[in-house]
């Protein structure tokens, strides 16, 4: 029987999404499984395999699956393992031989694994605004800041499979904020959803006399800051200006590295496009060499976040 | 007749070097031509073509040249042109269709062009300390700071042929030094030969009471600072510590981008290995994510600078 379909899986800390996808990127069937709190990787992977088998049956495509592509935090393309992923209790404290076990549990269907940001980049290249581009950088602005780098039409995995940790390049060298990774001044500490909320809280403290609707909010999130900015709140608007400027300054460094055709922003925080676009583009252009000024596109993903992750992961499976 | 030989040309501001090279990287014949002050690109390229023809005749390899590889400032691999190269009077104010003209002048032998740092990276990968590596970054520490990035065994040229301008990533964000490119705080403004001399001069001014042998030197160069450091001069030693720290901090960013197996330092300033190695490695390791700490090698090129440039350029020609 021809194997004309693939499965894409996006593994997250809160839930995992999976879909059966055809060669044109149509999602024939999809489902979501809530995160299981078990710390036993075998339990988790068996549950996932059962979900895959069920979904393939629902789609009527038994025996027609060419491969399974998976995007997961800290997923390593070369080794097929997930190691020290803080948000996955079953993979937080060691290395899990994920791809091999899942393949075994799914009757030998081959499995390709990469991290979630790389999977999103593949999705964007295959089905999104980066379609047809050979050189672009995907920056995922979510709880953290991730990245997927495409050079010459291929995702950059580096010597060890872990390339593309642009969220942990240094944005603020001295007196930089402590990042979750233990370093100071990482881009992620400023330009993630968590970073935006932190900037807002810091600035409310530092400017006690400035009125802001955010003063009434008990535990400020980036969504609150976005909502406040939409209402014209001056402090919230400044928070996005600042966030965009820090992001744009670092994007300039990335342009000087790989001279991409475009930078694509993706993820929850990228929904604040109306407030982020201008300061980010301006700072990027001010900080690149003249030869790139005004030439590198700053794009925002148009794909639905859940689709992009499933599609991106599934696209990996066509190469199996 | 079998075409088993290539020509490598390294074009510089002061002089150009060329060599006839065999498949094992043996330079059979080489020569140097001093920079001609003409601003007419046709004059320059015709002179170069005559030198090539003469050298090939000297080596007795007429009709056996497969191609000519050229490394030049601002050389573009995709277009074969050299544009706005400040140190080349004949290519400083516009774009020169270099590869095509040189090929015509050399009776149709194909010509491949790239920038000097990329050529050096190819030389290092083919004949030097990066032999066999698929992922490494070459940083050239000369008058300026250049770079050649190799990912998955291939030089990164980017969407436009100009990728790898790591000397112009931002090392010092606020109150950064003005760089020759017009931006502030570029790595090149600190970690080039010019940058080292500038640091020394600044610090002599800022610390008027500190004794230093450099106070006797009329127009301090990086070589003077190196000599002073060898004599144990405390200020000169601190200059190298500082230079290494700034370099290492930025290398960490580059590691997070492409996860290379090694960073290779090359060029005049890299001869100060004894003073640069430790502070650079320490700062790199302090600023990378834990997963890379202590794992990425910091290597110094062992190739003679002139050989590396000719060999690197010549290696390009094998792909023609």
Coordinates of C-alpha atoms in Angstrom, one line a residue:
Chain A
X1 CA 0.0 0.0 0.0
X2 CA 1.3 3.5 -0.8
X3 CA 2.4 5.4 2.2
X4 CA 1.1 8.9 1.3
X5 CA 0.4 10.3 4.8
X6 CA 2.4 11.4 7.7
X7 CA 1.7 12.2 11.4
X8 CA 2.8 15.4 13.0
X9 CA 3.0 15.7 16.8
X10 CA 3.6 18.9 18.8
X11 CA 4.6 18.2 22.4
X12 CA 4.1 20.9 24.9
X13 CA 4.2 21.4 28.6
X14 CA 0.4 21.8 28.9
X15 CA -0.8 19.5 26.1
X16 CA 0.3 17.7 23.0
X17 CA -1.4 18.0 19.6
X18 CA -1.3 15.5 16.8
X19 CA -2.6 15.3 13.3
X20 CA -2.7 13.1 10.2
X21 CA -1.5 15.2 7.3
X22 CA -1.5 14.6 3.5
X23 CA 1.2 15.7 1.0
X24 CA -0.5 19.0 0.4
X25 CA -0.5 19.9 4.1
X26 CA -4.2 19.2 4.7
X27 CA -4.8 18.0 8.3
X28 CA -7.2 15.1 7.9
X29 CA -7.7 14.4 11.5
X30 CA -6.4 15.9 14.7
X31 CA -6.6 15.5 18.4
X32 CA -5.2 17.0 21.6
X33 CA -4.0 15.1 24.7
X34 CA -3.6 16.9 28.0
X35 CA -0.2 16.6 29.7
X36 CA 0.0 13.5 31.9
X37 CA 1.8 14.3 35.2
X38 CA 3.6 11.0 35.2
X39 CA 7.4 11.2 35.3
X40 CA 7.7 7.8 33.6
X41 CA 8.7 8.4 30.0
X42 CA 7.4 5.0 28.9
X43 CA 3.9 5.7 30.2
X44 CA 3.9 9.0 28.4
X45 CA 5.1 7.6 25.1
X46 CA 2.8 4.6 25.2
X47 CA -0.1 7.0 25.7
X48 CA 1.1 9.0 22.8
X49 CA 1.4 5.9 20.6
X50 CA -2.1 4.9 21.4
X51 CA -3.4 8.3 20.5
X52 CA -1.5 8.1 17.2
X53 CA -2.9 4.7 16.4
X54 CA -6.4 5.8 17.3
X55 CA -6.1 9.0 15.1
X56 CA -4.8 7.1 12.1
X57 CA -7.7 4.7 12.4
X58 CA -10.1 7.6 12.7
X59 CA -8.7 9.0 9.4
X60 CA -8.9 5.5 7.8
X61 CA -5.2 5.5 7.0
X62 CA -3.9 2.4 8.7
X63 CA -0.8 1.1 6.9
X64 CA -0.5 4.3 4.9
X65 CA 1.7 6.3 7.3
X66 CA 5.1 7.0 5.9
X67 CA 6.5 8.5 9.2
X68 CA 5.9 10.5 12.3
X69 CA 7.4 13.9 12.8
X70 CA 7.7 15.3 16.3
X71 CA 8.5 18.8 17.6
X72 CA 9.3 18.9 21.3
X73 CA 11.2 21.1 23.7
X74 CA 14.9 20.1 23.6
X75 CA 14.2 17.5 20.9
X76 CA 17.4 16.5 19.2
X77 CA 17.3 15.8 15.5
X78 CA 20.4 13.7 15.4
X79 CA 19.9 11.5 18.5
X80 CA 16.1 11.3 18.6
X81 CA 16.3 12.1 22.3
X82 CA 14.6 14.7 24.5
X83 CA 16.9 15.7 27.4
X84 CA 16.5 18.0 30.4
X85 CA 13.3 19.7 29.1
X86 CA 12.2 21.7 32.2
X87 CA 8.5 21.7 31.2
X88 CA 8.2 18.0 30.6
X89 CA 8.3 16.1 34.0
X90 CA 9.1 12.8 32.2
X91 CA 12.1 14.3 30.4
X92 CA 13.2 17.0 32.9
X93 CA 16.0 15.1 34.7
X94 CA 17.7 13.0 32.1
X95 CA 17.7 11.9 28.5
X96 CA 14.8 10.0 27.0
X97 CA 15.4 7.9 23.8
X98 CA 12.1 9.3 22.5
X99 CA 12.1 8.6 18.7
X100 CA 13.2 4.9 19.1
X101 CA 10.6 4.1 21.8
X102 CA 7.8 5.9 20.0
X103 CA 8.7 4.1 16.7
X104 CA 8.7 0.7 18.6
X105 CA 5.3 1.5 20.2
X106 CA 3.9 2.4 16.7
X107 CA 4.8 -0.8 15.1
X108 CA 8.1 0.4 13.6
X109 CA 6.8 3.5 11.8
X110 CA 10.0 5.8 11.5
X111 CA 10.0 8.8 13.8
X112 CA 11.9 12.1 13.2
X113 CA 12.3 14.5 16.2
X114 CA 13.4 18.1 16.5
X115 CA 12.7 21.0 18.8
X116 CA 9.4 22.9 18.6
X117 CA 10.9 26.0 17.1
X118 CA 12.7 24.1 14.3
X119 CA 9.4 22.3 13.6
X120 CA 7.6 25.6 13.4
X121 CA 10.3 26.9 11.0
X122 CA 9.7 23.9 8.7
X123 CA 6.0 24.5 8.9
X124 CA 6.4 28.1 7.9
X125 CA 8.8 27.1 5.0
X126 CA 6.4 24.5 3.8
X127 CA 3.0 26.2 4.2
X128 CA 3.5 29.7 5.6
X129 CA 4.9 33.1 4.9
X130 CA 8.4 31.6 4.3
X131 CA 7.2 29.4 1.5
X132 CA 9.8 29.2 -1.1
X133 CA 12.5 31.0 1.0
X134 CA 15.9 29.3 1.3
X135 CA 17.3 31.6 4.0
X136 CA 15.2 32.8 6.9
X137 CA 15.1 32.8 10.7
X138 CA 12.0 32.0 12.7
X139 CA 11.8 33.5 16.2
X140 CA 9.2 32.1 18.5
X141 CA 8.0 34.6 21.0
X142 CA 6.1 32.5 23.6
X143 CA 6.6 31.8 27.3
X144 CA 10.3 31.7 26.2
X145 CA 12.1 32.7 23.0
X146 CA 13.0 30.0 20.6
X147 CA 14.4 30.0 17.1
X148 CA 14.6 27.9 14.0
X149 CA 17.3 28.9 11.5
X150 CA 17.0 27.9 7.8
X151 CA 20.1 28.3 5.6
X152 CA 20.2 27.2 2.0
X153 CA 16.8 25.5 2.5
X154 CA 17.9 23.4 5.4
X155 CA 17.3 23.7 9.2
X156 CA 20.5 24.4 11.0
X157 CA 21.1 21.6 13.6
X158 CA 24.8 22.3 14.2
X159 CA 27.5 19.9 15.3
X160 CA 25.3 18.4 18.1
X161 CA 21.7 18.9 17.0
X162 CA 21.1 21.8 19.4
X163 CA 21.8 24.8 17.2
X164 CA 19.5 27.8 17.2
X165 CA 19.2 28.8 20.8
X166 CA 18.9 32.5 19.9
X167 CA 16.7 33.2 22.9
X168 CA 19.8 32.8 25.0
X169 CA 22.1 35.1 23.1
X170 CA 22.9 38.1 25.2
X171 CA 20.7 41.2 24.8
X172 CA 21.8 43.2 27.8
X173 CA 25.4 42.7 28.7
X174 CA 25.7 44.5 32.1
X175 CA 23.1 44.4 34.8
X176 CA 21.1 42.1 32.5
X177 CA 18.2 40.2 34.0
X178 CA 18.6 36.7 35.3
X179 CA 17.2 34.3 32.8
X180 CA 15.6 30.9 33.6
X181 CA 18.7 29.3 32.1
X182 CA 21.0 30.7 34.8
X183 CA 22.7 33.3 32.6
X184 CA 22.1 37.1 32.7
X185 CA 20.8 39.3 30.1
X186 CA 19.4 36.7 27.6
X187 CA 17.0 37.9 24.9
X188 CA 14.4 35.5 26.4
X189 CA 14.5 37.4 29.7
X190 CA 13.1 40.5 27.8
X191 CA 11.3 39.5 24.7
X192 CA 9.2 36.5 25.9
X193 CA 5.7 36.8 27.3
X194 CA 7.3 36.4 30.7
X195 CA 9.8 39.1 29.9
X196 CA 7.1 41.6 28.8
X197 CA 5.1 41.0 32.0
X198 CA 8.3 41.5 34.0
X199 CA 9.1 44.8 32.3
X200 CA 5.7 46.1 33.0
X201 CA 5.9 45.1 36.7
X202 CA 9.4 46.6 37.0
X203 CA 8.3 49.9 35.4
X204 CA 5.2 50.2 37.6
X205 CA 7.5 49.9 40.6
X206 CA 10.0 52.3 39.2
X207 CA 7.4 54.9 38.3
X208 CA 5.1 55.0 41.2
X209 CA 3.5 58.3 40.2
X210 CA 2.6 57.3 36.6
X211 CA -1.0 56.3 36.2
X212 CA -1.6 53.0 34.4
X213 CA -4.6 50.6 34.1
X214 CA -2.1 47.9 34.9
X215 CA -2.0 49.0 38.5
X216 CA -5.4 47.4 39.1
X217 CA -4.2 44.0 37.7
X218 CA -3.2 41.6 40.5
X219 CA -0.7 39.3 38.6
X220 CA 0.2 40.9 35.3
X221 CA 0.7 38.8 32.3
X222 CA 1.8 39.8 28.8
X223 CA -1.9 39.6 27.7
X224 CA -2.8 42.2 30.3
X225 CA 0.0 44.4 28.9
X226 CA -1.3 43.9 25.4
X227 CA -4.9 44.7 26.5
X228 CA -3.7 47.9 28.2
X229 CA -1.7 48.9 25.1
X230 CA -4.8 48.5 23.0
X231 CA -6.6 50.8 25.5
X232 CA -3.8 53.4 24.9
X233 CA -2.1 53.0 28.2
X234 CA 1.2 54.9 27.9
X235 CA 3.2 52.6 30.1
X236 CA 2.0 49.5 28.3
X237 CA 2.8 51.1 25.0
X238 CA 6.3 51.9 26.2
X239 CA 6.8 48.3 27.3
X240 CA 6.2 47.1 23.7
X241 CA 8.4 49.8 22.3
X242 CA 11.2 48.7 24.6
X243 CA 10.6 45.0 23.9
X244 CA 10.7 45.6 20.2
X245 CA 13.9 47.7 20.4
X246 CA 15.7 45.0 22.3
X247 CA 14.5 42.3 19.9
X248 CA 15.4 44.4 16.8
X249 CA 18.9 45.1 18.1
X250 CA 19.5 41.3 18.4
X251 CA 17.9 40.6 15.1
X252 CA 20.6 42.8 13.6
X253 CA 23.3 40.4 14.9
X254 CA 21.4 37.5 13.4
X255 CA 21.2 39.2 10.0
X256 CA 25.0 39.7 10.1
X257 CA 25.4 36.0 10.8
X258 CA 23.4 34.4 8.0
X259 CA 22.0 37.2 5.8
X260 CA 18.5 35.9 5.8
X261 CA 15.8 37.0 3.3
X262 CA 13.4 37.5 6.2
X263 CA 12.9 37.1 10.0
X264 CA 9.6 35.5 10.8
X265 CA 8.0 36.1 14.2
X266 CA 5.7 33.5 15.6
X267 CA 4.0 32.6 18.9
X268 CA 1.7 34.2 21.4
X269 CA 3.5 37.4 21.8
X270 CA 3.8 37.9 18.1
X271 CA 0.1 38.6 18.1
X272 CA 1.0 42.0 19.5
X273 CA 2.2 42.8 15.9
X274 CA 0.6 46.3 15.9
X275 CA 2.9 47.3 18.8
X276 CA 6.0 45.3 18.0
X277 CA 6.5 45.7 14.3
X278 CA 7.7 49.3 14.1
X279 CA 10.1 49.4 17.0
X280 CA 11.6 46.0 16.1
X281 CA 12.1 46.9 12.4
X282 CA 13.5 50.3 13.3
X283 CA 16.1 48.9 15.8
X284 CA 17.0 46.1 13.4
X285 CA 17.7 48.5 10.5
X286 CA 19.6 50.9 12.8
X287 CA 21.9 48.1 13.9
X288 CA 22.7 46.2 10.6
X289 CA 25.4 47.2 8.2
X290 CA 24.3 49.6 5.5
X291 CA 24.2 46.8 2.9
X292 CA 21.2 45.2 4.7
X293 CA 19.4 48.4 5.8
X294 CA 15.8 48.3 4.7
X295 CA 16.3 45.0 2.9
X296 CA 15.6 42.2 5.3
X297 CA 11.9 41.6 5.7
X298 CA 10.2 41.3 9.1
X299 CA 7.3 39.0 8.8
X300 CA 4.7 37.7 11.2
X301 CA 3.5 34.1 10.9
X302 CA -0.1 33.8 9.5
X303 CA -0.4 30.2 10.5
X304 CA -2.6 29.2 13.4
X305 CA -0.2 28.3 16.1
X306 CA -1.5 24.7 16.6
X307 CA -1.6 24.0 12.9
X308 CA 1.9 25.4 12.3
X309 CA 3.3 23.1 15.0
X310 CA 1.6 20.0 13.7
X311 CA 2.3 20.8 10.0
X312 CA 6.0 21.6 10.8
X313 CA 6.5 18.4 12.7
X314 CA 4.7 16.4 10.0
X315 CA 6.9 18.0 7.3
X316 CA 9.9 16.4 8.9
X317 CA 8.4 13.0 8.4
X318 CA 8.4 13.3 4.6
X319 CA 12.2 13.2 4.7
X320 CA 12.2 9.8 6.4
Chain B
X1 CA 44.5 17.3 -21.4
X2 CA 43.4 16.6 -17.8
X3 CA 42.8 19.7 -15.8
X4 CA 44.3 18.7 -12.5
X5 CA 45.4 22.1 -11.1
X6 CA 43.8 25.2 -9.8
X7 CA 44.9 28.8 -9.2
X8 CA 44.2 30.5 -5.9
X9 CA 44.3 34.3 -5.6
X10 CA 44.2 36.4 -2.4
X11 CA 43.4 40.0 -3.1
X12 CA 44.4 42.5 -0.4
X13 CA 44.7 46.2 0.0
X14 CA 48.5 46.2 0.0
X15 CA 49.2 43.3 -2.4
X16 CA 47.7 40.3 -4.0
X17 CA 49.1 36.8 -3.7
X18 CA 48.6 34.0 -6.2
X19 CA 49.6 30.4 -6.5
X20 CA 49.2 27.3 -8.7
X21 CA 47.9 24.4 -6.5
X22 CA 47.5 20.7 -7.0
X23 CA 44.8 18.4 -5.6
X24 CA 46.7 17.7 -2.5
X25 CA 47.2 21.4 -1.6
X26 CA 50.8 21.7 -2.7
X27 CA 51.6 25.2 -4.0
X28 CA 53.7 24.5 -7.1
X29 CA 54.4 28.2 -7.8
X30 CA 53.5 31.4 -6.2
X31 CA 54.0 35.1 -6.7
X32 CA 53.0 38.4 -5.2
X33 CA 51.9 41.6 -7.0
X34 CA 52.0 44.9 -5.2
X35 CA 48.7 46.9 -5.2
X36 CA 48.5 49.1 -8.3
X37 CA 47.0 52.5 -7.3
X38 CA 44.9 52.6 -10.5
X39 CA 41.2 53.1 -10.0
X40 CA 40.4 51.4 -13.3
X41 CA 39.2 47.9 -12.6
X42 CA 40.0 46.7 -16.1
X43 CA 43.7 47.7 -15.7
X44 CA 43.9 45.9 -12.4
X45 CA 42.2 42.7 -13.6
X46 CA 44.3 42.6 -16.8
X47 CA 47.5 42.9 -14.7
X48 CA 46.2 40.1 -12.5
X49 CA 45.4 37.9 -15.6
X50 CA 48.9 38.4 -16.9
X51 CA 50.3 37.4 -13.6
X52 CA 48.1 34.2 -13.6
X53 CA 49.2 33.4 -17.2
X54 CA 52.8 33.9 -16.3
X55 CA 52.7 31.8 -13.1
X56 CA 50.9 29.0 -14.9
X57 CA 53.6 29.0 -17.6
X58 CA 56.3 29.0 -14.9
X59 CA 54.7 26.0 -13.3
X60 CA 54.5 24.3 -16.8
X61 CA 50.7 23.8 -16.4
X62 CA 49.3 25.6 -19.5
X63 CA 46.0 24.0 -20.5
X64 CA 45.8 22.1 -17.2
X65 CA 44.0 24.7 -15.0
X66 CA 40.5 23.6 -14.0
X67 CA 39.6 27.0 -12.5
X68 CA 40.6 30.1 -10.5
X69 CA 39.4 30.7 -7.0
X70 CA 39.6 34.2 -5.6
X71 CA 39.3 35.6 -2.1
X72 CA 38.8 39.4 -2.0
X73 CA 37.3 41.9 0.4
X74 CA 33.5 42.2 -0.3
X75 CA 33.8 39.4 -2.9
X76 CA 30.3 38.0 -3.6
X77 CA 30.1 34.3 -4.3
X78 CA 26.7 34.5 -6.0
X79 CA 27.3 37.4 -8.3
X80 CA 31.1 37.2 -8.8
X81 CA 31.3 40.9 -8.1
X82 CA 33.4 43.0 -5.7
X83 CA 31.5 46.1 -4.5
X84 CA 32.3 49.0 -2.3
X85 CA 35.5 47.5 -0.9
X86 CA 37.1 50.5 1.0
X87 CA 40.6 49.1 0.7
X88 CA 40.6 48.5 -3.1
X89 CA 40.6 51.9 -5.0
X90 CA 39.3 50.2 -8.1
X91 CA 36.3 48.7 -6.3
X92 CA 35.7 51.3 -3.6
X93 CA 33.0 53.3 -5.3
X94 CA 30.9 50.8 -7.2
X95 CA 30.5 47.2 -8.2
X96 CA 33.0 45.4 -10.4
X97 CA 32.0 42.4 -12.4
X98 CA 35.2 40.7 -11.3
X99 CA 34.8 37.0 -12.0
X100 CA 33.5 37.4 -15.5
X101 CA 36.2 39.9 -16.6
X102 CA 39.0 37.8 -15.1
X103 CA 37.7 34.7 -16.7
X104 CA 37.5 36.5 -20.1
X105 CA 41.1 37.8 -19.7
X106 CA 42.3 34.3 -18.8
X107 CA 40.9 32.7 -22.0
X108 CA 37.7 31.5 -20.4
X109 CA 39.0 29.6 -17.4
X110 CA 36.1 29.6 -14.9
X111 CA 36.5 31.9 -11.8
X112 CA 34.9 31.5 -8.4
X113 CA 35.0 34.5 -6.0
X114 CA 34.3 34.9 -2.3
X115 CA 35.4 37.2 0.5
X116 CA 38.8 36.7 2.1
X117 CA 37.4 35.3 5.4
X118 CA 35.3 32.7 3.7
X119 CA 38.3 31.7 1.6
X120 CA 40.4 31.4 4.7
X121 CA 37.6 29.2 6.2
X122 CA 37.7 26.9 3.2
X123 CA 41.5 26.7 3.5
X124 CA 41.3 25.8 7.1
X125 CA 38.6 23.1 6.4
X126 CA 40.6 21.7 3.5
X127 CA 44.2 21.8 4.9
X128 CA 44.1 23.2 8.5
X129 CA 42.9 22.6 12.0
X130 CA 39.3 22.4 10.9
X131 CA 40.1 19.5 8.5
X132 CA 37.2 17.1 8.6
X133 CA 34.9 19.4 10.6
X134 CA 31.4 20.0 9.2
X135 CA 30.5 22.8 11.6
X136 CA 32.9 25.5 12.6
X137 CA 33.3 29.3 12.6
X138 CA 36.5 31.0 11.5
X139 CA 37.1 34.5 12.9
X140 CA 39.8 36.5 11.3
X141 CA 41.5 39.0 13.6
X142 CA 43.4 41.3 11.4
X143 CA 43.1 45.1 10.7
X144 CA 39.4 44.3 10.9
X145 CA 37.4 41.3 12.2
X146 CA 36.0 39.0 9.5
X147 CA 34.4 35.6 9.6
X148 CA 33.7 32.5 7.6
X149 CA 30.9 30.3 8.8
X150 CA 30.8 26.6 7.9
X151 CA 27.5 24.7 8.5
X152 CA 27.0 21.1 7.5
X153 CA 30.3 21.3 5.5
X154 CA 29.3 24.3 3.5
X155 CA 30.3 28.0 3.7
X156 CA 27.2 30.1 4.6
X157 CA 26.7 32.8 2.0
X158 CA 23.1 33.7 2.9
X159 CA 20.3 35.1 0.8
X160 CA 22.6 37.7 -0.9
X161 CA 26.1 36.2 -0.7
X162 CA 27.2 38.5 2.1
X163 CA 26.5 36.4 5.2
X164 CA 29.1 36.1 7.9
X165 CA 29.8 39.7 8.9
X166 CA 30.4 38.8 12.5
X167 CA 32.9 41.6 13.0
X168 CA 29.9 44.0 12.9
X169 CA 27.7 42.3 15.4
X170 CA 27.3 44.5 18.5
X171 CA 29.8 43.8 21.3
X172 CA 29.2 46.9 23.5
X173 CA 25.6 48.1 23.3
X174 CA 25.7 51.5 25.1
X175 CA 28.6 54.0 24.7
X176 CA 30.1 51.6 22.2
X177 CA 33.0 52.8 20.1
X178 CA 32.4 54.1 16.7
X179 CA 33.4 51.5 14.1
X180 CA 34.7 52.1 10.6
X181 CA 31.3 50.9 9.2
X182 CA 29.5 53.8 10.9
X183 CA 27.8 51.8 13.6
X184 CA 28.7 51.9 17.3
X185 CA 30.0 49.1 19.5
X186 CA 30.9 46.6 16.7
X187 CA 33.1 43.6 17.7
X188 CA 35.7 44.9 15.2
X189 CA 36.1 48.2 17.0
X190 CA 37.5 46.2 20.0
X191 CA 38.9 42.9 18.8
X192 CA 40.9 43.9 15.7
X193 CA 44.5 45.0 15.6
X194 CA 43.2 48.5 15.3
X195 CA 40.9 47.9 18.3
X196 CA 43.7 46.6 20.5
X197 CA 45.9 49.6 19.8
X198 CA 42.9 51.9 20.5
X199 CA 42.2 50.2 23.8
X200 CA 45.9 50.6 24.8
X201 CA 45.9 54.3 23.9
X202 CA 42.6 54.9 25.7
X203 CA 43.8 53.2 28.8
X204 CA 47.1 55.1 28.9
X205 CA 45.1 58.3 28.8
X206 CA 42.6 57.1 31.4
X207 CA 45.3 55.9 33.8
X208 CA 47.9 58.7 33.6
X209 CA 49.7 57.5 36.8
X210 CA 50.2 53.9 35.7
X211 CA 53.6 53.1 34.4
X212 CA 53.8 51.3 31.1
X213 CA 56.5 50.7 28.5
X214 CA 53.9 51.8 25.9
X215 CA 54.2 55.4 27.1
X216 CA 57.4 55.6 25.2
X217 CA 55.9 54.4 21.9
X218 CA 54.9 57.3 19.6
X219 CA 52.1 55.6 17.5
X220 CA 51.0 52.5 19.3
X221 CA 50.1 49.4 17.1
X222 CA 48.8 46.0 18.2
X223 CA 52.3 44.7 17.7
X224 CA 53.6 47.2 20.3
X225 CA 51.0 46.0 22.7
X226 CA 51.9 42.4 22.1
X227 CA 55.6 43.2 22.6
X228 CA 54.8 45.0 25.8
X229 CA 52.7 42.1 27.1
X230 CA 55.6 39.7 26.4
X231 CA 57.8 42.0 28.5
X232 CA 55.2 41.6 31.3
X233 CA 53.7 45.1 31.0
X234 CA 50.6 45.1 33.3
X235 CA 48.6 47.5 31.2
X236 CA 49.3 45.6 28.0
X237 CA 48.4 42.4 29.6
X238 CA 45.1 43.9 30.8
X239 CA 44.4 45.1 27.2
X240 CA 44.6 41.4 26.0
X241 CA 42.5 40.2 28.9
X242 CA 39.8 42.8 28.0
X243 CA 40.0 42.0 24.3
X244 CA 39.7 38.3 24.9
X245 CA 36.7 38.8 27.2
X246 CA 34.8 40.9 24.7
X247 CA 35.6 38.4 22.0
X248 CA 34.6 35.4 24.1
X249 CA 31.3 37.0 25.1
X250 CA 30.4 37.4 21.4
X251 CA 31.6 33.9 20.5
X252 CA 29.0 32.6 23.0
X253 CA 26.3 34.2 20.9
X254 CA 27.7 32.6 17.7
X255 CA 27.8 29.2 19.5
X256 CA 24.1 29.6 20.3
X257 CA 23.4 30.3 16.7
X258 CA 25.1 27.4 14.9
X259 CA 26.4 25.1 17.6
X260 CA 29.8 24.7 16.0
X261 CA 32.3 22.0 16.9
X262 CA 35.0 24.7 17.1
X263 CA 35.8 28.4 16.7
X264 CA 39.0 28.9 14.8
X265 CA 41.0 32.2 15.2
X266 CA 43.1 33.4 12.4
X267 CA 45.0 36.5 11.3
X268 CA 47.7 38.8 12.7
X269 CA 46.2 39.3 16.1
X270 CA 45.6 35.6 16.6
X271 CA 49.4 35.3 17.0
X272 CA 48.9 36.7 20.5
X273 CA 47.5 33.3 21.4
X274 CA 49.4 33.2 24.7
X275 CA 47.5 36.2 25.9
X276 CA 44.1 35.8 24.2
X277 CA 43.4 32.1 24.7
X278 CA 42.4 32.0 28.3
X279 CA 40.3 35.1 28.7
X280 CA 38.5 34.3 25.4
X281 CA 37.7 30.7 26.3
X282 CA 36.7 31.7 29.8
X283 CA 34.3 34.4 28.6
X284 CA 32.9 32.1 25.9
X285 CA 32.2 29.3 28.5
X286 CA 30.6 31.7 31.0
X287 CA 28.2 33.0 28.4
X288 CA 27.0 29.9 26.6
X289 CA 24.1 27.7 27.8
X290 CA 25.2 24.9 30.1
X291 CA 24.8 22.3 27.4
X292 CA 27.8 23.8 25.5
X293 CA 30.0 24.8 28.5
X294 CA 33.5 23.4 28.1
X295 CA 32.5 21.6 24.9
X296 CA 33.2 24.0 22.0
X297 CA 36.9 24.0 21.0
X298 CA 38.8 27.3 20.7
X299 CA 41.5 26.7 18.1
X300 CA 44.2 28.9 16.5
X301 CA 45.0 28.5 12.9
X302 CA 48.4 26.8 12.2
X303 CA 48.5 27.7 8.6
X304 CA 50.8 30.4 7.3
X305 CA 48.6 33.4 6.7
X306 CA 49.6 33.8 3.0
X307 CA 49.3 30.0 2.3
X308 CA 45.9 29.8 4.0
X309 CA 44.5 32.6 1.8
X310 CA 45.9 31.1 -1.5
X311 CA 44.9 27.5 -0.5
X312 CA 41.4 28.6 0.6
X313 CA 40.8 30.5 -2.6
X314 CA 42.2 27.7 -4.7
X315 CA 39.9 25.2 -2.9
X316 CA 36.9 27.1 -4.2
X317 CA 38.1 26.4 -7.8
X318 CA 37.7 22.6 -7.4
X319 CA 34.0 23.0 -7.2
X320 CA 33.8 24.8 -10.6

